[in-house]
Amino acid sequence: MATREVLRMGDARLLRRAEEIRAFDTAELHALLADMRDTMHAMNGVGLAAPQIGVNLRLVIFEVAGNPRYPEAEAVPQTILINPVITPLKKEMEEDWEGCLSVPGMRGMVHRYTHIRYQGYDEKGDRIDRTVTDFHARVVQHECDHLDGILYPMRMRDLRKLGYTDVLFPGQDIGDD
Ligand code: NI
């Protein structure tokens, strides 16, 4: 287990379409997941996609529980999601601030679907099928975008709402990543 370097925006490896995982429950997959978990926790991230550490596979992890970067956020269960498919269940979208470990020190206002179903597999190859809303739905959409080479600024409709975290939220100790 080890923390890995998180690639930052500008690195072409963040812009690729990641490839499907075909072998589950392997030693390689478990080792990769351990590194991703360590890296996410070390950086206080709510989620991390494999391409962010330069591994071009369709794998994301996320977890929200008392995160100092998102103190107001609802809890989201610790999840490993492989080869995900997202289906919006309503046209309704909502805008809110997002950050990304690959875009350190910034926040941007991003529209996301409020109601989605997501399907995929866990690390053992067991099916995951959940219907979720709001912040949980936002996290999943953000992380899965990384698998298609999309960073949140590429989703923004108004780049005036992109800024440095300490300027946007002065005096709030949200963290500088
Ligand atoms: Ni991100």
PDB file of C-alpha atoms and ligand atoms in Angstrom:
ATOM      1  CA  MET A   1       0.000   0.000   0.000  1.00  0.00           C
ATOM      2  CA  ALA A   2       1.189   3.446  -0.843  1.00  0.00           C
ATOM      3  CA  THR A   3      -0.027   6.856  -1.750  1.00  0.00           C
ATOM      4  CA  ARG A   4       0.383   7.625  -5.413  1.00  0.00           C
ATOM      5  CA  GLU A   5       0.900  10.863  -7.259  1.00  0.00           C
ATOM      6  CA  VAL A   6      -2.382  12.362  -8.442  1.00  0.00           C
ATOM      7  CA  LEU A   7      -2.144  13.703 -11.983  1.00  0.00           C
ATOM      8  CA  ARG A   8      -3.159  17.322 -12.404  1.00  0.00           C
ATOM      9  CA  MET A   9      -5.169  19.022 -15.125  1.00  0.00           C
ATOM     10  CA  GLY A  10      -2.973  19.526 -18.151  1.00  0.00           C
ATOM     11  CA  ASP A  11      -1.723  15.961 -18.098  1.00  0.00           C
ATOM     12  CA  ALA A  12      -2.932  14.236 -21.264  1.00  0.00           C
ATOM     13  CA  ARG A  13      -3.464  10.990 -19.358  1.00  0.00           C
ATOM     14  CA  LEU A  14      -6.503  12.594 -17.703  1.00  0.00           C
ATOM     15  CA  LEU A  15      -8.147  13.057 -21.095  1.00  0.00           C
ATOM     16  CA  ARG A  16      -8.267   9.443 -22.277  1.00  0.00           C
ATOM     17  CA  ARG A  17     -11.197   7.061 -22.365  1.00  0.00           C
ATOM     18  CA  ALA A  18     -10.383   4.391 -19.783  1.00  0.00           C
ATOM     19  CA  GLU A  19     -10.690   0.705 -20.567  1.00  0.00           C
ATOM     20  CA  GLU A  20     -13.065  -1.874 -19.111  1.00  0.00           C
ATOM     21  CA  ILE A  21     -11.794  -4.152 -16.356  1.00  0.00           C
ATOM     22  CA  ARG A  22     -12.188  -7.802 -17.351  1.00  0.00           C
ATOM     23  CA  ALA A  23     -10.623  -9.681 -14.418  1.00  0.00           C
ATOM     24  CA  PHE A  24     -12.086  -9.276 -10.921  1.00  0.00           C
ATOM     25  CA  ASP A  25     -10.773 -10.230  -7.494  1.00  0.00           C
ATOM     26  CA  THR A  26      -7.140 -10.373  -8.660  1.00  0.00           C
ATOM     27  CA  ALA A  27      -4.099  -9.495  -6.567  1.00  0.00           C
ATOM     28  CA  GLU A  28      -3.322  -6.642  -8.984  1.00  0.00           C
ATOM     29  CA  LEU A  29      -6.797  -5.167  -8.593  1.00  0.00           C
ATOM     30  CA  HIS A  30      -6.678  -5.385  -4.781  1.00  0.00           C
ATOM     31  CA  ALA A  31      -3.248  -3.722  -4.725  1.00  0.00           C
ATOM     32  CA  LEU A  32      -4.472  -0.935  -7.006  1.00  0.00           C
ATOM     33  CA  LEU A  33      -7.520  -0.392  -4.790  1.00  0.00           C
ATOM     34  CA  ALA A  34      -5.364  -0.210  -1.654  1.00  0.00           C
ATOM     35  CA  ASP A  35      -3.221   2.487  -3.285  1.00  0.00           C
ATOM     36  CA  MET A  36      -6.301   4.401  -4.427  1.00  0.00           C
ATOM     37  CA  ARG A  37      -7.813   4.291  -0.933  1.00  0.00           C
ATOM     38  CA  ASP A  38      -4.560   5.441   0.686  1.00  0.00           C
ATOM     39  CA  THR A  39      -4.210   8.245  -1.835  1.00  0.00           C
ATOM     40  CA  MET A  40      -7.815   9.407  -1.470  1.00  0.00           C
ATOM     41  CA  HIS A  41      -7.624   9.413   2.329  1.00  0.00           C
ATOM     42  CA  ALA A  42      -4.246  11.160   2.401  1.00  0.00           C
ATOM     43  CA  MET A  43      -5.680  13.987   0.265  1.00  0.00           C
ATOM     44  CA  ASN A  44      -9.081  14.087   2.005  1.00  0.00           C
ATOM     45  CA  GLY A  45     -10.815  13.367  -1.281  1.00  0.00           C
ATOM     46  CA  VAL A  46     -14.389  12.114  -1.476  1.00  0.00           C
ATOM     47  CA  GLY A  47     -13.582  10.109  -4.562  1.00  0.00           C
ATOM     48  CA  LEU A  48     -10.811   9.021  -6.866  1.00  0.00           C
ATOM     49  CA  ALA A  49     -10.790   7.517 -10.329  1.00  0.00           C
ATOM     50  CA  ALA A  50      -7.998   5.181 -11.464  1.00  0.00           C
ATOM     51  CA  PRO A  51      -7.003   7.474 -14.378  1.00  0.00           C
ATOM     52  CA  GLN A  52      -6.134  10.151 -11.807  1.00  0.00           C
ATOM     53  CA  ILE A  53      -3.172   8.032 -10.720  1.00  0.00           C
ATOM     54  CA  GLY A  54      -2.326   7.186 -14.314  1.00  0.00           C
ATOM     55  CA  VAL A  55      -4.075   3.799 -14.447  1.00  0.00           C
ATOM     56  CA  ASN A  56      -6.328   3.791 -17.485  1.00  0.00           C
ATOM     57  CA  LEU A  57      -9.073   1.509 -16.166  1.00  0.00           C
ATOM     58  CA  ARG A  58     -12.794   2.039 -15.533  1.00  0.00           C
ATOM     59  CA  LEU A  59     -12.597   2.021 -11.765  1.00  0.00           C
ATOM     60  CA  VAL A  60     -13.631   4.649  -9.237  1.00  0.00           C
ATOM     61  CA  ILE A  61     -13.874   4.736  -5.471  1.00  0.00           C
ATOM     62  CA  PHE A  62     -15.779   7.185  -3.314  1.00  0.00           C
ATOM     63  CA  GLU A  63     -16.760   7.657   0.277  1.00  0.00           C
ATOM     64  CA  VAL A  64     -18.202  10.602   2.175  1.00  0.00           C
ATOM     65  CA  ALA A  65     -18.251  10.593   5.956  1.00  0.00           C
ATOM     66  CA  GLY A  66     -17.259  13.663   7.900  1.00  0.00           C
ATOM     67  CA  ASN A  67     -14.952  14.927   5.171  1.00  0.00           C
ATOM     68  CA  PRO A  68     -13.214  18.196   6.113  1.00  0.00           C
ATOM     69  CA  ARG A  69     -13.286  19.328   2.480  1.00  0.00           C
ATOM     70  CA  TYR A  70     -17.081  18.903   2.372  1.00  0.00           C
ATOM     71  CA  PRO A  71     -18.281  19.423   5.942  1.00  0.00           C
ATOM     72  CA  GLU A  72     -21.938  19.882   4.984  1.00  0.00           C
ATOM     73  CA  ALA A  73     -22.139  16.876   2.688  1.00  0.00           C
ATOM     74  CA  GLU A  74     -24.478  13.956   3.277  1.00  0.00           C
ATOM     75  CA  ALA A  75     -22.839  10.598   3.994  1.00  0.00           C
ATOM     76  CA  VAL A  76     -22.158   8.345   1.012  1.00  0.00           C
ATOM     77  CA  PRO A  77     -21.187   4.711   1.627  1.00  0.00           C
ATOM     78  CA  GLN A  78     -17.666   3.570   0.821  1.00  0.00           C
ATOM     79  CA  THR A  79     -17.988   2.208  -2.683  1.00  0.00           C
ATOM     80  CA  ILE A  80     -15.787   0.550  -5.276  1.00  0.00           C
ATOM     81  CA  LEU A  81     -17.396   0.885  -8.670  1.00  0.00           C
ATOM     82  CA  ILE A  82     -16.075  -0.865 -11.764  1.00  0.00           C
ATOM     83  CA  ASN A  83     -17.211  -0.473 -15.388  1.00  0.00           C
ATOM     84  CA  PRO A  84     -20.003   1.878 -14.334  1.00  0.00           C
ATOM     85  CA  VAL A  85     -23.066   2.856 -16.335  1.00  0.00           C
ATOM     86  CA  ILE A  86     -25.056   5.919 -15.273  1.00  0.00           C
ATOM     87  CA  THR A  87     -28.664   6.492 -16.267  1.00  0.00           C
ATOM     88  CA  PRO A  88     -30.282   9.856 -15.429  1.00  0.00           C
ATOM     89  CA  LEU A  89     -33.785   9.224 -14.074  1.00  0.00           C
ATOM     90  CA  LYS A  90     -35.068  12.791 -14.364  1.00  0.00           C
ATOM     91  CA  LYS A  91     -34.100  15.710 -16.559  1.00  0.00           C
ATOM     92  CA  GLU A  92     -33.693  17.833 -13.456  1.00  0.00           C
ATOM     93  CA  MET A  93     -30.201  19.180 -12.838  1.00  0.00           C
ATOM     94  CA  GLU A  94     -28.826  21.210  -9.993  1.00  0.00           C
ATOM     95  CA  GLU A  95     -25.748  23.367  -9.738  1.00  0.00           C
ATOM     96  CA  ASP A  96     -23.326  23.217  -6.865  1.00  0.00           C
ATOM     97  CA  TRP A  97     -19.643  23.692  -6.121  1.00  0.00           C
ATOM     98  CA  GLU A  98     -17.228  20.922  -6.987  1.00  0.00           C
ATOM     99  CA  GLY A  99     -13.558  20.380  -6.442  1.00  0.00           C
ATOM    100  CA  CYS A 100     -11.197  17.755  -7.784  1.00  0.00           C
ATOM    101  CA  LEU A 101      -7.885  16.391  -6.586  1.00  0.00           C
ATOM    102  CA  SER A 102      -6.637  16.867 -10.164  1.00  0.00           C
ATOM    103  CA  VAL A 103      -7.579  20.573 -10.042  1.00  0.00           C
ATOM    104  CA  PRO A 104      -6.079  21.480  -6.666  1.00  0.00           C
ATOM    105  CA  GLY A 105      -6.996  24.676  -4.857  1.00  0.00           C
ATOM    106  CA  MET A 106     -10.059  25.463  -6.960  1.00  0.00           C
ATOM    107  CA  ARG A 107     -13.822  25.117  -6.946  1.00  0.00           C
ATOM    108  CA  GLY A 108     -16.296  25.454  -9.779  1.00  0.00           C
ATOM    109  CA  MET A 109     -20.069  25.521 -10.143  1.00  0.00           C
ATOM    110  CA  VAL A 110     -21.240  22.461 -12.059  1.00  0.00           C
ATOM    111  CA  HIS A 111     -24.674  21.241 -13.199  1.00  0.00           C
ATOM    112  CA  ARG A 112     -25.379  17.585 -12.438  1.00  0.00           C
ATOM    113  CA  TYR A 113     -28.402  15.320 -12.624  1.00  0.00           C
ATOM    114  CA  THR A 114     -30.143  15.096  -9.263  1.00  0.00           C
ATOM    115  CA  HIS A 115     -31.608  11.604  -9.771  1.00  0.00           C
ATOM    116  CA  ILE A 116     -29.582   8.794 -11.289  1.00  0.00           C
ATOM    117  CA  ARG A 117     -29.290   5.040 -11.362  1.00  0.00           C
ATOM    118  CA  TYR A 118     -25.791   3.618 -11.464  1.00  0.00           C
ATOM    119  CA  GLN A 119     -24.799   0.083 -12.244  1.00  0.00           C
ATOM    120  CA  GLY A 120     -21.493  -1.700 -12.307  1.00  0.00           C
ATOM    121  CA  TYR A 121     -19.439  -4.194 -10.331  1.00  0.00           C
ATOM    122  CA  ASP A 122     -17.487  -4.281  -7.113  1.00  0.00           C
ATOM    123  CA  GLU A 123     -13.940  -5.645  -6.840  1.00  0.00           C
ATOM    124  CA  LYS A 124     -15.222  -9.214  -6.522  1.00  0.00           C
ATOM    125  CA  GLY A 125     -17.327  -8.925  -9.654  1.00  0.00           C
ATOM    126  CA  ASP A 126     -20.628  -8.688  -7.784  1.00  0.00           C
ATOM    127  CA  ARG A 127     -23.217  -6.411  -9.333  1.00  0.00           C
ATOM    128  CA  ILE A 128     -23.924  -2.955  -7.955  1.00  0.00           C
ATOM    129  CA  ASP A 129     -27.237  -1.327  -8.843  1.00  0.00           C
ATOM    130  CA  ARG A 130     -28.270   1.794  -6.954  1.00  0.00           C
ATOM    131  CA  THR A 131     -30.706   4.629  -7.368  1.00  0.00           C
ATOM    132  CA  VAL A 132     -29.429   7.764  -5.673  1.00  0.00           C
ATOM    133  CA  THR A 133     -30.009  11.505  -5.507  1.00  0.00           C
ATOM    134  CA  ASP A 134     -28.341  14.827  -4.822  1.00  0.00           C
ATOM    135  CA  PHE A 135     -24.774  14.794  -3.449  1.00  0.00           C
ATOM    136  CA  HIS A 136     -24.336  11.042  -3.840  1.00  0.00           C
ATOM    137  CA  ALA A 137     -25.473  11.393  -7.469  1.00  0.00           C
ATOM    138  CA  ARG A 138     -23.092  14.321  -7.970  1.00  0.00           C
ATOM    139  CA  VAL A 139     -20.083  12.402  -6.652  1.00  0.00           C
ATOM    140  CA  VAL A 140     -20.791   9.439  -8.923  1.00  0.00           C
ATOM    141  CA  GLN A 141     -21.205  11.649 -12.001  1.00  0.00           C
ATOM    142  CA  HIS A 142     -17.987  13.518 -11.213  1.00  0.00           C
ATOM    143  CA  GLU A 143     -15.923  10.373 -10.649  1.00  0.00           C
ATOM    144  CA  CYS A 144     -17.302   8.511 -13.656  1.00  0.00           C
ATOM    145  CA  ASP A 145     -16.585  11.526 -15.886  1.00  0.00           C
ATOM    146  CA  HIS A 146     -12.889  10.881 -15.203  1.00  0.00           C
ATOM    147  CA  LEU A 147     -13.286   7.540 -17.012  1.00  0.00           C
ATOM    148  CA  ASP A 148     -14.247   9.406 -20.157  1.00  0.00           C
ATOM    149  CA  GLY A 149     -11.509  12.008 -19.885  1.00  0.00           C
ATOM    150  CA  ILE A 150     -13.809  14.729 -18.559  1.00  0.00           C
ATOM    151  CA  LEU A 151     -12.751  17.102 -15.783  1.00  0.00           C
ATOM    152  CA  TYR A 152     -15.395  19.240 -14.073  1.00  0.00           C
ATOM    153  CA  PRO A 153     -14.310  22.566 -15.667  1.00  0.00           C
ATOM    154  CA  MET A 154     -15.226  20.964 -19.015  1.00  0.00           C
ATOM    155  CA  ARG A 155     -18.817  20.649 -17.713  1.00  0.00           C
ATOM    156  CA  MET A 156     -19.093  24.225 -16.517  1.00  0.00           C
ATOM    157  CA  ARG A 157     -21.574  26.587 -18.168  1.00  0.00           C
ATOM    158  CA  ASP A 158     -20.181  29.785 -16.650  1.00  0.00           C
ATOM    159  CA  LEU A 159     -16.433  29.976 -16.140  1.00  0.00           C
ATOM    160  CA  ARG A 160     -16.901  33.083 -14.001  1.00  0.00           C
ATOM    161  CA  LYS A 161     -17.932  30.583 -11.348  1.00  0.00           C
ATOM    162  CA  LEU A 162     -14.522  28.931 -11.329  1.00  0.00           C
ATOM    163  CA  GLY A 163     -12.125  30.198  -8.698  1.00  0.00           C
ATOM    164  CA  TYR A 164      -9.593  29.592  -6.010  1.00  0.00           C
ATOM    165  CA  THR A 165     -11.096  27.991  -2.934  1.00  0.00           C
ATOM    166  CA  ASP A 166      -9.572  30.445  -0.455  1.00  0.00           C
ATOM    167  CA  VAL A 167     -10.846  33.403  -2.500  1.00  0.00           C
ATOM    168  CA  LEU A 168     -14.334  31.982  -3.014  1.00  0.00           C
ATOM    169  CA  PHE A 169     -14.712  30.919   0.600  1.00  0.00           C
ATOM    170  CA  PRO A 170     -12.507  33.253   2.672  1.00  0.00           C
ATOM    171  CA  GLY A 171     -12.081  32.316   6.287  1.00  0.00           C
ATOM    172  CA  GLN A 172     -13.507  28.822   5.779  1.00  0.00           C
ATOM    173  CA  ASP A 173     -11.016  26.074   6.382  1.00  0.00           C
ATOM    174  CA  ILE A 174     -12.087  23.877   3.499  1.00  0.00           C
ATOM    175  CA  GLY A 175      -8.548  22.827   2.651  1.00  0.00           C
ATOM    176  CA  ASP A 176      -6.269  23.917  -0.124  1.00  0.00           C
ATOM    177  CA  ASP A 177      -6.487  20.929  -2.453  1.00  0.00           C
TER     178      ASP A 177
HETATM  179 NI    NI B   1     -12.148  14.621  -9.784  1.00  0.00          NI
END
